[in-house]
XYZ file of C-alpha atoms in Angstrom:
545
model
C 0.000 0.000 0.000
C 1.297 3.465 -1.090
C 0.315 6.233 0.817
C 0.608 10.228 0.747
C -1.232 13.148 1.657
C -0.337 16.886 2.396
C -2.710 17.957 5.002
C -0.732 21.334 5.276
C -1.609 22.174 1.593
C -5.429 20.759 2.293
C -6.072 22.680 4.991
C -4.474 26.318 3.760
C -6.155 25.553 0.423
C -8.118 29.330 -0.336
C -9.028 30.436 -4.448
C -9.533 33.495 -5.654
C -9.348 35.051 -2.339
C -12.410 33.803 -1.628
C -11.919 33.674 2.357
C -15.166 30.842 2.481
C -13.766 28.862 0.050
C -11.399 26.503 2.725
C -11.019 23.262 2.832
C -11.211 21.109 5.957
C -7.973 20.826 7.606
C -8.524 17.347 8.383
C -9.552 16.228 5.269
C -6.037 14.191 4.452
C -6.612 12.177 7.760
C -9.954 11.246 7.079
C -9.674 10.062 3.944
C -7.159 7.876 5.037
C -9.625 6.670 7.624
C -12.229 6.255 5.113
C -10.447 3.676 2.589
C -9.372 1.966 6.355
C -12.418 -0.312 6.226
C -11.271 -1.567 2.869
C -7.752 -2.539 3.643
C -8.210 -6.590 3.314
C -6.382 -9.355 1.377
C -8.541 -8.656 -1.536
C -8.978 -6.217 -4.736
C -8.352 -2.210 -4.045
C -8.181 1.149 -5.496
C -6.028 4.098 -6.534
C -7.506 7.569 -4.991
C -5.617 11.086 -5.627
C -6.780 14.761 -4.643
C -4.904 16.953 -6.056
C -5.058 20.948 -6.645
C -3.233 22.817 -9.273
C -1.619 20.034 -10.387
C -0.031 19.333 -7.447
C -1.366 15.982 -5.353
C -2.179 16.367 -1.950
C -3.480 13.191 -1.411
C -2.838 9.730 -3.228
C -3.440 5.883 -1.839
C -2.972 3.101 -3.049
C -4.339 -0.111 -1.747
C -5.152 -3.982 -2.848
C -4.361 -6.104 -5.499
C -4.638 -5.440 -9.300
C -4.626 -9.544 -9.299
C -5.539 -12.165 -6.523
C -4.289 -14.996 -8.031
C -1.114 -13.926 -8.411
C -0.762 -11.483 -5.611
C 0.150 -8.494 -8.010
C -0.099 -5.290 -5.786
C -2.333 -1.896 -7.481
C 0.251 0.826 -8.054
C 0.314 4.286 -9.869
C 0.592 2.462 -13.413
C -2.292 0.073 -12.988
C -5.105 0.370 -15.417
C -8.834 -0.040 -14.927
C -11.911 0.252 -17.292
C -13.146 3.474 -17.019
C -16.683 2.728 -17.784
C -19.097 5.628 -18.233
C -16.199 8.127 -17.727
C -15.159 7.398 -21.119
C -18.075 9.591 -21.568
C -16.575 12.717 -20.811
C -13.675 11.631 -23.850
C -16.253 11.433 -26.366
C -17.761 14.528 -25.635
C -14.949 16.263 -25.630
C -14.335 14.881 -28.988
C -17.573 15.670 -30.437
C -17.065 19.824 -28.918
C -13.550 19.198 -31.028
C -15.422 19.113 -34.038
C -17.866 21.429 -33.214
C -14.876 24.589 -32.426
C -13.795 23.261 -35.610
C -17.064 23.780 -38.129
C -17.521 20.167 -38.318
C -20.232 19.479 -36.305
C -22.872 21.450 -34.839
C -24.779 20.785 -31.920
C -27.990 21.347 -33.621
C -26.939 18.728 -36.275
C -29.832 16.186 -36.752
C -27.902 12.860 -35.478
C -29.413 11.073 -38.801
C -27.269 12.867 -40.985
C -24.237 11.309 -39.904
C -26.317 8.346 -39.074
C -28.511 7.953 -41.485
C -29.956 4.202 -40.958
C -31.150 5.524 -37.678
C -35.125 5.479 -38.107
C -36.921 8.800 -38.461
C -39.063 8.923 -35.551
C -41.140 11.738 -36.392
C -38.934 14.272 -34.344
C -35.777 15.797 -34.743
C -32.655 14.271 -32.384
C -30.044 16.603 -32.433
C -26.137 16.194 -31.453
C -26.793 18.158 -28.427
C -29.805 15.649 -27.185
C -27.380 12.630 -27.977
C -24.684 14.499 -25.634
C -27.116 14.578 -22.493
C -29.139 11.653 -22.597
C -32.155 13.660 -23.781
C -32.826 12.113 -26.951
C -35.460 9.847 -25.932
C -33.043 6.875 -27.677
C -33.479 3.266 -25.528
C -30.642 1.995 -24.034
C -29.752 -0.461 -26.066
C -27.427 -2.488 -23.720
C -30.684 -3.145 -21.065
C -32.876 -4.196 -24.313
C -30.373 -7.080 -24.645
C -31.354 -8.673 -21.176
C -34.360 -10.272 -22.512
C -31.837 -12.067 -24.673
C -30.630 -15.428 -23.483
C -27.792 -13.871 -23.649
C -27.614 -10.347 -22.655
C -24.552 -7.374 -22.690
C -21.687 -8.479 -19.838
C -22.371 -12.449 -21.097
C -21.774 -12.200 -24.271
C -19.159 -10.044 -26.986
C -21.168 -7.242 -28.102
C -18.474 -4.899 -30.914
C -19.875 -1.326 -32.195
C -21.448 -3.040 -35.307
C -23.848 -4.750 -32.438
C -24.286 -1.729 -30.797
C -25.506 -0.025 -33.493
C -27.942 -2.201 -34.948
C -29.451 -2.277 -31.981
C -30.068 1.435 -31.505
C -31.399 1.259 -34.879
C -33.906 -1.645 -35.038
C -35.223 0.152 -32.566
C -39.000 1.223 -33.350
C -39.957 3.879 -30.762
C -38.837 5.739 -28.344
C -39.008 6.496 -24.606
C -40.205 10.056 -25.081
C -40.675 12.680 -27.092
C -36.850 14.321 -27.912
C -35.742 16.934 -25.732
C -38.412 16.476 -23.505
C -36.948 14.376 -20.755
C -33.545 13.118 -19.349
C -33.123 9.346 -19.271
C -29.467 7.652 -19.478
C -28.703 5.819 -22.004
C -25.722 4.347 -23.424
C -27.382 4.377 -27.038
C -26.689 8.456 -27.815
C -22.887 7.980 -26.900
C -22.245 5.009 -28.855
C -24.315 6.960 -32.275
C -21.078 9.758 -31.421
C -18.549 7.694 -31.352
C -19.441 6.662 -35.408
C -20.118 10.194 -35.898
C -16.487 11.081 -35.012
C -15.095 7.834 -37.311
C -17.559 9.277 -39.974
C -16.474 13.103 -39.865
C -12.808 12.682 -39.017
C -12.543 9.746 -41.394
C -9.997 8.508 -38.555
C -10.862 5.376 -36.180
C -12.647 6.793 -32.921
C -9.731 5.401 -30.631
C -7.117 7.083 -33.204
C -8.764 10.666 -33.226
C -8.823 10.450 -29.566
C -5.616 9.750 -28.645
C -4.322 12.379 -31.195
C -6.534 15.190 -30.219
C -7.179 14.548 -26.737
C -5.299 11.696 -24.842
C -1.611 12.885 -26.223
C -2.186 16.350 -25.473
C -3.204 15.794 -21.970
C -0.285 13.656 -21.206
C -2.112 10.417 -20.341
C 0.320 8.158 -21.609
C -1.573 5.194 -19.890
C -4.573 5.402 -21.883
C -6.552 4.028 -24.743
C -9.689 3.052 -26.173
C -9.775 -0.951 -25.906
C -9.394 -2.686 -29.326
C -10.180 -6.239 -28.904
C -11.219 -7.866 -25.250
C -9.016 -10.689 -25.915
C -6.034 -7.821 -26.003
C -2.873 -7.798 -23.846
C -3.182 -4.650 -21.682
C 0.237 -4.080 -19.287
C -0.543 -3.369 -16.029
C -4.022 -4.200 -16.696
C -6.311 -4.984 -13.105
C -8.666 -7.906 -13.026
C -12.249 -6.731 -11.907
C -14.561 -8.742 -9.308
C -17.125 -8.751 -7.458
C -19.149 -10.683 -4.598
C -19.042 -10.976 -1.149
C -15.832 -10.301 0.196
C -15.655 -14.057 1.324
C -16.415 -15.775 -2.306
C -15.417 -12.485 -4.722
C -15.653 -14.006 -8.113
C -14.210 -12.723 -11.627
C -15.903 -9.619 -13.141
C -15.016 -10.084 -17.957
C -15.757 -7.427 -19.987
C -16.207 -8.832 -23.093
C -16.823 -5.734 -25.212
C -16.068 -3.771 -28.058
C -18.015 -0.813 -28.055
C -16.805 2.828 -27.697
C -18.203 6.246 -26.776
C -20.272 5.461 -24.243
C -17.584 3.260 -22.789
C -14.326 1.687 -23.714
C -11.357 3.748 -22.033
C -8.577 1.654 -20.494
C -6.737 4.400 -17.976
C -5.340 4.849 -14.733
C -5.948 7.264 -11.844
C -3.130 9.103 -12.222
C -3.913 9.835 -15.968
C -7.518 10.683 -14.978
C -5.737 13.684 -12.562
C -3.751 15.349 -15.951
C -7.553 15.008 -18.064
C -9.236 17.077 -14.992
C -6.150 19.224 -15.781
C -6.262 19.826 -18.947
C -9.736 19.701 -20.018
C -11.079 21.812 -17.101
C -8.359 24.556 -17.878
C -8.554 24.371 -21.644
C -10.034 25.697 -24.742
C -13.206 23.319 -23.916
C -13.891 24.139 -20.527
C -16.818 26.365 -20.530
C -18.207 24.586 -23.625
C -18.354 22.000 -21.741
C -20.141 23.265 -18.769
C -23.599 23.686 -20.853
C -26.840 22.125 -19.549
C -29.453 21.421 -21.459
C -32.549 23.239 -21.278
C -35.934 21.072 -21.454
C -38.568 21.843 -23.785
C -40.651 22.834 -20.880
C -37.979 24.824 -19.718
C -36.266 23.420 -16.875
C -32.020 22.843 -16.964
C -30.952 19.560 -16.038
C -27.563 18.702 -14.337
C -26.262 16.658 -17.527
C -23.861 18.826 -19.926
C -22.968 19.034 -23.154
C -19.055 17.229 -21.945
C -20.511 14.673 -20.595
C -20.804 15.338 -17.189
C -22.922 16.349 -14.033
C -22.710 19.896 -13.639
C -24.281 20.631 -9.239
C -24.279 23.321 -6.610
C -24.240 21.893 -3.255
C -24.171 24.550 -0.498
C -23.083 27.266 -3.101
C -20.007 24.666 -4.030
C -19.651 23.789 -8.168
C -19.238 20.050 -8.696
C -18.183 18.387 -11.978
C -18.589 15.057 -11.609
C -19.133 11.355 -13.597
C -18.902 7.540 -12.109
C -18.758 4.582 -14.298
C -19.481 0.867 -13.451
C -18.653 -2.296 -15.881
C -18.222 -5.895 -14.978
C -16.055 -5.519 -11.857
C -14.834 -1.748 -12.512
C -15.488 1.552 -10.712
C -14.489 5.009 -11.584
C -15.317 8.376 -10.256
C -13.761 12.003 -11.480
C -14.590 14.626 -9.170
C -13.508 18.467 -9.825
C -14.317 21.789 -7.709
C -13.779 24.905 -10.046
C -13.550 26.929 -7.225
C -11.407 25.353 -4.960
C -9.319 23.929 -8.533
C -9.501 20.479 -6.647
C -9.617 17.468 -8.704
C -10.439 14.006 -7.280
C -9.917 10.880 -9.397
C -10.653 7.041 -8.381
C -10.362 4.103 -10.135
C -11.255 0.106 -8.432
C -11.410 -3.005 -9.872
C -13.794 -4.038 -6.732
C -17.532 -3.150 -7.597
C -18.294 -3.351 -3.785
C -17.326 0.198 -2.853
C -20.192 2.454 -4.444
C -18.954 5.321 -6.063
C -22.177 7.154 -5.350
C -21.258 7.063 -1.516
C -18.038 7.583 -1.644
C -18.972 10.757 -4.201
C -21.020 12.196 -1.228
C -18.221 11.237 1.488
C -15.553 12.639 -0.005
C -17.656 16.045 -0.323
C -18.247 16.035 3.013
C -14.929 15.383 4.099
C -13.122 18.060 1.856
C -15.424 20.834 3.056
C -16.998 19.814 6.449
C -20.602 20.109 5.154
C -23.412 17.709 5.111
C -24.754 17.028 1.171
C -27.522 15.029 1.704
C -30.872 16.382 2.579
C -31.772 16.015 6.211
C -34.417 13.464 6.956
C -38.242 13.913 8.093
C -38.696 13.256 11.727
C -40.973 10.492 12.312
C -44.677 10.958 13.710
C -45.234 9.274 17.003
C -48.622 8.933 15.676
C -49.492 6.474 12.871
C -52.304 7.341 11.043
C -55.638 5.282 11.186
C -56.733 1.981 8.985
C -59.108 4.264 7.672
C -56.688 6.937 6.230
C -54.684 3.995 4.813
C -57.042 2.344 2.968
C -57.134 4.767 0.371
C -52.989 4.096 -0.178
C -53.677 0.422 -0.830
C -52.772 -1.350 -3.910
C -50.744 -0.940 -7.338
C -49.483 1.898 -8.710
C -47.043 2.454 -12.023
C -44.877 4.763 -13.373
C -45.673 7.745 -15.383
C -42.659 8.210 -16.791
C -40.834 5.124 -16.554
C -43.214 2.150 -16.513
C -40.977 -0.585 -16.225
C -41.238 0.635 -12.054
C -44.073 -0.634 -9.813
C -44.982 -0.276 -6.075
C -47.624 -1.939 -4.359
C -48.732 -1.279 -1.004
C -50.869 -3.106 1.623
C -52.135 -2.583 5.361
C -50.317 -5.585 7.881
C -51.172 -5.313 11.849
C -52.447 -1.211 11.111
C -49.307 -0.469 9.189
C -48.701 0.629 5.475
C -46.145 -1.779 3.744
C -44.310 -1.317 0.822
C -43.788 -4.636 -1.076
C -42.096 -5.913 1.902
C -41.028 -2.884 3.637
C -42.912 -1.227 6.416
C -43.019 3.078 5.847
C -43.123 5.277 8.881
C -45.445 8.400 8.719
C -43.993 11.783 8.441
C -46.961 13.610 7.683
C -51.274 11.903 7.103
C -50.189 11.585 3.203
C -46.078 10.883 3.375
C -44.050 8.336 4.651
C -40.305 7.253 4.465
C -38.698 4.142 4.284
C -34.785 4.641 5.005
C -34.583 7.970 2.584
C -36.795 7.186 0.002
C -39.852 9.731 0.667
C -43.230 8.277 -0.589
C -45.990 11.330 -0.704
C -49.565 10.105 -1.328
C -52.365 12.553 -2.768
C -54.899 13.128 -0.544
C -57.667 10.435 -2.681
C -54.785 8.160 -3.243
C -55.279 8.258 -7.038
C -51.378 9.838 -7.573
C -48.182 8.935 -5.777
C -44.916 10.980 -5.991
C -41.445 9.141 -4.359
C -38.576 11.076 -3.980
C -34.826 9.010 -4.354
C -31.599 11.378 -4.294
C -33.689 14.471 -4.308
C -35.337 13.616 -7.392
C -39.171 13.384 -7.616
C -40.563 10.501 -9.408
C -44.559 9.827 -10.437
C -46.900 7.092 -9.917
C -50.182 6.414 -10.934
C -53.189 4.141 -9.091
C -53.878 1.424 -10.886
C -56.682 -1.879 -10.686
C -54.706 -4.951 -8.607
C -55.210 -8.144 -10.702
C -55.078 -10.923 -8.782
C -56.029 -13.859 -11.353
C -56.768 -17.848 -11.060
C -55.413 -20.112 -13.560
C -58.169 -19.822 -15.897
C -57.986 -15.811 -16.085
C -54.010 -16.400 -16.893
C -54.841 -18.404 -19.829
C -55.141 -15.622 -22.522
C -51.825 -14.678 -21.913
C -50.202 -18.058 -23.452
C -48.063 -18.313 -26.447
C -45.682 -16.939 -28.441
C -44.713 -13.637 -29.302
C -41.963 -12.226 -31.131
C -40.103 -8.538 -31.123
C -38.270 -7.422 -34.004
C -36.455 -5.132 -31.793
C -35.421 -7.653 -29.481
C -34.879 -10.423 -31.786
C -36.258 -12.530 -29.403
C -39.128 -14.617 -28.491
C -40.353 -15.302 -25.832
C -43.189 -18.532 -24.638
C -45.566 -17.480 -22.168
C -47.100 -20.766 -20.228
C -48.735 -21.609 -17.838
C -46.721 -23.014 -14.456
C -49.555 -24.120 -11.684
C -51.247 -20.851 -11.251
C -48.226 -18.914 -12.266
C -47.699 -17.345 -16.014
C -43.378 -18.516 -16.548
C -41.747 -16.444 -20.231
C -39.618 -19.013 -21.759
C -36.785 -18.571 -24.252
C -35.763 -21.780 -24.156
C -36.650 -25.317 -22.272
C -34.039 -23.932 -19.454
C -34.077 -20.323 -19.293
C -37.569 -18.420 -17.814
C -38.765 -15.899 -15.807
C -41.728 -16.350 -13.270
C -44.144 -13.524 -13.749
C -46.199 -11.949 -10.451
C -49.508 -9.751 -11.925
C -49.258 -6.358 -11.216
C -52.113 -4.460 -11.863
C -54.938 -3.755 -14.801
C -55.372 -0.429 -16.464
C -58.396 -0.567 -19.096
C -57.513 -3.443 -21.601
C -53.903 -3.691 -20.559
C -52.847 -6.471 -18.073
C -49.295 -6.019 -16.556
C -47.244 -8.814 -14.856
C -43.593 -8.118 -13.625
C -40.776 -9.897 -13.272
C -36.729 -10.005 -13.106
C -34.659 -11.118 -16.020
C -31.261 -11.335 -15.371
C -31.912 -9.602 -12.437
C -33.010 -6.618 -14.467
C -36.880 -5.590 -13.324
C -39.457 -5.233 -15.891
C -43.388 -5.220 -16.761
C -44.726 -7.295 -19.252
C -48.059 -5.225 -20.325
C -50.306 -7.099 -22.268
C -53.368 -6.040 -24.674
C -56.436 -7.324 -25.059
C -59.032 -7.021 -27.464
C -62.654 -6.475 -26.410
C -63.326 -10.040 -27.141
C -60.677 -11.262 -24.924
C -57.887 -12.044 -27.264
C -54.440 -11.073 -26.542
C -52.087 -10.007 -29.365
C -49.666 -7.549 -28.457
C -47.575 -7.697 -25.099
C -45.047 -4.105 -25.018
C -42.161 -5.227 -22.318
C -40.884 -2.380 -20.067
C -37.605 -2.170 -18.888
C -35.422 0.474 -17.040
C -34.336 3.326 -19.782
C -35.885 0.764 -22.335
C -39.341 1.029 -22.424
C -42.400 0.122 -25.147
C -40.239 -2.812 -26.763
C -42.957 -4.115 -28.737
C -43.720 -8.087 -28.708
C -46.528 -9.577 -31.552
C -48.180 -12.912 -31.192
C -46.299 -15.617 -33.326
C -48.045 -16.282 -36.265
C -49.060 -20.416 -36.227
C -46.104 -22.201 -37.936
């Protein structure tokens, strides 16, 4: 384990002559104390806060491979995962200083076998995951085999996005992440530069900052020096974490910590760094935190984050940078036990002695009567992302959540840990709050059928844009989608809204509705499968062979 921190340079560290602007004196110290709990005989991480340039803080802990013992050190290299995102960007604003590209390019002219949905997705939209695009890597899981099990390359990618038929929303309308917009850039860039993606990076961006660790990955089977092994597991039976890609833009960069510090360098003090900085606006209006580089732009407590994570296979990765305080934090791991999104919040907390997360609700003494629960009862789905469900019911006077009892902070609200859940006063509408963001729900009919009423829903049906199908039969009283004699998924109904019937399920441990249609003489024909960022894939009953 390497370790080093300056807590003398932390704790003097003032910009701009801003006199608020300090950083905690301890922070050195307790970051140390922070990675403590993960000092074991297992994988690790490479952390470094620096400022300026300079590093005030860098540790090194675990090994890059447990089989052979091979300790992590300054040169090891990680997948950076959804970091990479920040490259292609970056690449994409190249072309755009340039005359190239414009942001208000439609994406089809570069990608032209993309399908005209009926509205215009622009370069900007593809840049902050408001293009309404599905993510095409979670419409693989109801494949037998889905992205992570099998090699997907950017020719797979892209046929994907485009057999496609709908989308999740209206363009420019929403933000949803998605892979799909990303991987569309990183052919635009091959297709304007005439240059392979990985090539016109490393020219224009990775050479320039000095990150002489890096690359886009070529083939998975490559030979990449110094390269950690990624797992994942419980600490006492961690088990190997492949990638077995070949995709780039929205991921794909091999790096290192160290070479993540000299990109906070130079792209937040170059020709690209207020570019970079733009939100998009909303149709209706509001300004989301996701910018035109590829990155989370915040304010907490009047403090300017720039931020990304990435996750794949086994692989973490978090880039961190305070304009105002020009403090960069960069952390790679090749053990997908440590959340980035805690650490994120940690780390805040510990360079600046302020508490990020919004306090919690006290809790009424008082819970409210059977009567005023009743109304709360029963199914509701998602308005704006219907692959999510929550169903509620009253056990000994209480108000359960699936399987998790809510404490009252108010007649209509509750909490369960931090999730908020605020009820309308008939019931009909349900708003839960995760992170700080608000999400809708809407009240639907419980279905609670017998065999017989299950029966409709047998058979076959295909999706084009799956290129799958999938056997719905009947188990005992259960409905069970097959792909194959082997591999199924046990469906639980949901809840009826006019002539659809939803069931939900898990498959490959990915959550999603199964929404059927029926006619109004009872026959079912259409199913549309629901599935986080990759919603309304369409599934037809299987013609008779």
């Amino acid at each position: 384990m390497k370790r080093f921190f300056a807590a003398l340079a932390l704790g003097s560290c003032c910009i701009g002559g801003n006199a608020s602007a300090q950083v905690s004196p301890n922070a050195g110290a307790s970051l140390d104390t922070l990675f403590n709990q993960y000092l074991n005989d297992g994988p690790g991480a490479v952390l470094i806060v620096s400022r300026n340039g300079q590093q005030l803080f860098h540790k090194e802990f675990g090994y890059a491979s447990l089989e052979h013992k091979v300790p992590i050190t300054n040169e090891t290299v990680f997948e950076a995962a959804s970091v990479s995102k920040q490259f292609t960007a970056a690449a994409v604003l190249l072309l755009v200083q340039q005359g190239r590209i414009s942001l208000d390019d439609d994406i089809r002219k570069f990608v032209p076998e993309l399908p005209d949905y009926g509205n215009k997705i622009d370069v900007r939209m593809c840049l902050t995951h408001t293009s309404g695009l599905k993510d095409w890597r979670n419409v693989t899981y109801l494949s037998a085999l889905p992205t992570g099990q099998r090699l997907f390359n950017q020719d797979d990618a892209i046929d994907m996005i485009c057999r496609q038929s709908n989308l999740n929303y209206k363009p420019g309308t929403r933000y949803s992440y998605t892979n799909a917009g990303f991987d569309l850039l990183g052919i635009v860039v091959e297709r304007v530069t005439k240059k392979s993606f990985a090539a016109f990076v490393k020219d224009s961006l990775l050479t320039p900052a000095g990150m002489k660790h890096s690359a886009f990955r070529n083939r998975f089977e490559d030979i990449i020096p110094n390269m950690a092994s990624a797992y994942y597991g419980p600490v006492t039976h961690l088990r190997h974490g492949y990638t077995t890609d070949e995709t780039y833009g929205a991921a794909g960069l091999i790096t290192c910590a160290d070479d993540l510090r000299r990109w906070n360098e130079f792209i937040n003090k170059g020709k690209l760094a207020q570019t970079r900085l733009q939100r998009y606006v909303l149709i209706s209006g509001d300004t989301i935190s996701y910018a035109v580089g590829g990155v989370h732009v915040m304010d907490f407590d009047g403090i300017r984050e720039i931020s990304h994570s990435g996750l794949l296979s086994g692989y973490r990765a978090l880039v961190l940078y305070y304009p105002q305080y020009d403090i960069s934090v960069t952390y790679m791991t090749n053990n997908k036990n440590i959340i980035t999104a805690d650490l994120q919040v940690k780390i805040f907390e510990i360079l600046f002695g302020k508490k990020r997360k919004a306090a919690i609700p006290a809790v009424q003494t008082n819970y409210p009567d059977v009567a005023t629960l009743q109304n709360k009862t029963g199914a509701y789905y998602g308005v704006e992302d219907e692959s999510e469900f929550f169903s509620f019911h009253i056990s000994n006077n209480k108000l359960i959540c699936h399987e998790a009892l809510l404490q009252p902070v108010g007649t209509n609200e509750f909490i369960y840990e931090t999730t908020g859940y605020r009820f309308s006063s008939g019931g009909d509408t349900l708003i839960v709050k995760r992170g700080g963001e608000e999400t809708w729900f809407r009240k639907a009919t419980s279905f609670k059928p017998d065999a017989a009423a299950l029966k409709p829903f047998t058979g076959a049906f295909y999706s084009k844009d799956a290129i799958v199908e999938l056997t719905f039969e009947l188990r005992g009283n259960k409905l069970v989608a097959f792909r194959n004699g082997y591999d199924s998924v046990v469906l639980t109904p949901a809840y009826q809204r006019g002539n659809q019937t939803a069931f939900r399920g898990f498959d490959h441990g990915l959550r999603a509705i199964y929404l059927f249609t029926q006619s109004k003489k009872g026959a079912v024909n259409d199913c549309t499968i629901n599935l986080p960022r990759a919603n309304y894939i369409p599934f037809s009953r299987s013609k008779s062979k």
